[in-house]
CSV table of C-alpha atoms in Angstrom, one decimal:
chain,number,residue,atom,x,y,z
A,454,MET,CA,0.0,0.0,0.0
A,455,ALA,CA,2.8,2.4,0.9
A,456,ASP,CA,4.4,1.7,-2.5
A,457,THR,CA,1.3,2.8,-4.4
A,458,ALA,CA,1.1,6.0,-2.3
A,459,VAL,CA,4.7,6.8,-3.3
A,460,ALA,CA,4.0,6.0,-6.9
A,461,ARG,CA,0.9,8.1,-6.9
A,462,GLU,CA,2.8,11.1,-5.4
A,463,ALA,CA,5.6,10.7,-8.0
A,464,MET,CA,2.9,10.5,-10.8
A,465,VAL,CA,1.5,13.8,-9.7
A,466,ASP,CA,4.9,15.5,-9.4
A,467,ARG,CA,6.4,14.2,-12.6
A,468,GLN,CA,3.5,13.7,-15.0
A,469,ILE,CA,0.9,16.2,-13.9
A,470,GLU,CA,2.3,19.2,-12.0
A,471,ALA,CA,5.4,19.2,-14.2
A,472,ARG,CA,3.2,19.6,-17.2
A,473,GLY,CA,1.5,22.7,-15.9
A,474,ILE,CA,-1.5,21.6,-13.9
A,475,ARG,CA,-1.7,24.1,-11.1
A,476,ASP,CA,-5.2,23.9,-9.5
A,477,PRO,CA,-4.4,22.7,-5.9
A,478,ARG,CA,-7.7,21.0,-5.6
A,479,VAL,CA,-7.1,18.9,-8.7
A,480,LEU,CA,-3.5,18.1,-7.6
A,481,ALA,CA,-4.9,17.0,-4.2
A,482,ALA,CA,-7.6,14.9,-5.8
A,483,MET,CA,-5.1,13.1,-8.1
A,484,ARG,CA,-3.0,12.4,-4.9
A,485,GLN,CA,-6.0,11.0,-3.1
A,486,VAL,CA,-7.6,8.7,-5.7
A,487,PRO,CA,-5.9,5.3,-6.0
A,488,ARG,CA,-5.8,4.6,-9.7
A,489,GLU,CA,-4.9,0.9,-9.2
A,490,ARG,CA,-8.5,0.4,-7.9
A,491,PHE,CA,-9.9,1.2,-11.3
A,492,ILE,CA,-7.9,-1.2,-13.5
A,493,PRO,CA,-7.7,-5.0,-13.9
A,494,PRO,CA,-5.2,-6.8,-11.7
A,495,ASP,CA,-3.1,-7.8,-14.7
A,496,VAL,CA,-2.2,-4.2,-15.5
A,497,ALA,CA,-2.1,-2.9,-11.8
A,498,PRO,CA,1.7,-2.7,-11.9
A,499,LEU,CA,1.3,0.0,-14.5
A,500,ALA,CA,-1.2,2.0,-12.5
A,501,TYR,CA,0.9,5.1,-12.3
A,502,ALA,CA,2.5,4.9,-15.7
A,503,ASP,CA,2.2,7.8,-18.1
A,504,GLN,CA,-0.2,6.1,-20.4
A,505,PRO,CA,-3.8,4.9,-20.8
A,506,LEU,CA,-4.4,1.3,-19.9
A,507,PRO,CA,-6.9,-1.4,-21.1
A,508,ILE,CA,-9.9,-2.0,-18.8
A,509,GLY,CA,-11.6,-4.5,-21.0
A,510,TYR,CA,-14.5,-4.4,-23.4
A,511,GLY,CA,-12.4,-2.4,-25.9
A,512,GLN,CA,-12.1,0.5,-23.4
A,513,THR,CA,-9.2,2.2,-21.6
A,514,ILE,CA,-8.6,4.2,-18.5
A,515,SER,CA,-7.2,7.6,-19.6
A,516,GLN,CA,-3.7,8.7,-19.0
A,517,PRO,CA,-3.4,10.4,-15.6
A,518,TYR,CA,-2.3,13.7,-17.1
A,519,ILE,CA,-5.4,13.8,-19.3
A,520,VAL,CA,-7.7,13.1,-16.3
A,521,ALA,CA,-6.0,16.0,-14.4
A,522,TYR,CA,-6.2,18.3,-17.4
A,523,MET,CA,-9.9,17.6,-18.0
A,524,SER,CA,-10.6,18.1,-14.3
A,525,GLU,CA,-8.8,21.4,-14.2
A,526,ALA,CA,-10.4,22.6,-17.4
A,527,LEU,CA,-13.8,22.0,-15.9
A,528,ARG,CA,-13.2,24.4,-13.0
A,529,VAL,CA,-15.4,22.4,-10.8
A,530,THR,CA,-16.5,24.2,-7.6
A,531,GLU,CA,-17.2,22.5,-4.3
A,532,ASN,CA,-20.9,23.0,-4.7
A,533,ALA,CA,-21.1,21.7,-8.3
A,534,THR,CA,-23.1,18.8,-9.6
A,535,VAL,CA,-21.3,17.1,-12.5
A,536,LEU,CA,-22.7,14.8,-15.2
A,537,GLU,CA,-20.2,12.5,-16.8
A,538,ILE,CA,-21.2,10.5,-19.9
A,539,GLY,CA,-19.1,7.4,-20.3
A,540,THR,CA,-18.0,6.1,-16.9
A,541,GLY,CA,-15.5,3.7,-18.2
A,542,SER,CA,-13.2,2.7,-15.3
A,543,GLY,CA,-14.8,5.2,-12.9
A,544,TYR,CA,-11.4,6.9,-12.3
A,545,GLN,CA,-12.4,10.3,-13.8
A,546,ALA,CA,-15.7,10.2,-11.8
A,547,ALA,CA,-13.7,9.4,-8.6
A,548,VAL,CA,-11.4,12.4,-9.2
A,549,LEU,CA,-14.4,14.6,-9.9
A,550,GLY,CA,-16.0,13.3,-6.7
A,551,GLU,CA,-13.1,14.8,-4.8
A,552,LEU,CA,-13.9,18.2,-6.3
A,553,ALA,CA,-17.7,18.4,-6.6
A,554,ARG,CA,-20.6,18.1,-4.3
A,555,GLU,CA,-22.2,15.4,-6.5
A,556,VAL,CA,-21.2,13.4,-9.6
A,557,TYR,CA,-23.6,11.5,-11.8
A,558,THR,CA,-22.1,9.2,-14.4
A,559,ILE,CA,-23.6,7.0,-17.1
A,560,GLU,CA,-22.0,3.9,-18.7
A,561,ILE,CA,-23.4,2.0,-21.7
A,562,VAL,CA,-21.2,-1.2,-21.1
A,563,PRO,CA,-23.1,-3.1,-18.4
A,564,GLU,CA,-19.9,-4.9,-17.2
A,565,LEU,CA,-18.0,-1.6,-16.7
A,566,ALA,CA,-21.0,-0.1,-14.9
A,567,GLU,CA,-21.2,-3.1,-12.6
A,568,HIS,CA,-17.5,-2.9,-11.8
A,569,CYS,CA,-17.8,0.8,-10.9
A,570,ARG,CA,-20.8,0.0,-8.6
A,571,LEU,CA,-18.6,-2.6,-6.8
A,572,ILE,CA,-15.7,-0.2,-6.2
A,573,ALA,CA,-17.7,2.9,-5.3
C-alpha cells in the first residue's frame, strides 16, 4: 500500500504538476484517488505509468495527465453537480468526486457499470 502512495505522489509530481496543472484541488484529488483500484489486476503494476491502460470491453482508462487536465479545465467548484457521460473505469468520476458536491455518471457497457458499482 505504501508503494502505491509513493508511486501516486511521483505521478502527480512528474506527470501532472510538471506539465502545468496548477489547481491545488485537482492536484490533491489526483494524490487522493488510488488509480490501481480502477484497473484490472493484470495491469495494476502499470497503474501510475504515463499512459492509458486497457480496462476490458475495448475501453481504456485515460492517461493520468489527461484526467487531471480535463478536471482542471472544468473548473469544478465544491458545490457543483457534474454529469459524466461514459463512466469507463470510474477513475475520472472518482477524481471529480473529490472536487464536486455530486457526480452522476452513465455507462453503456453493463460490465463496466457493474465494476464501478462494486468499487464505489
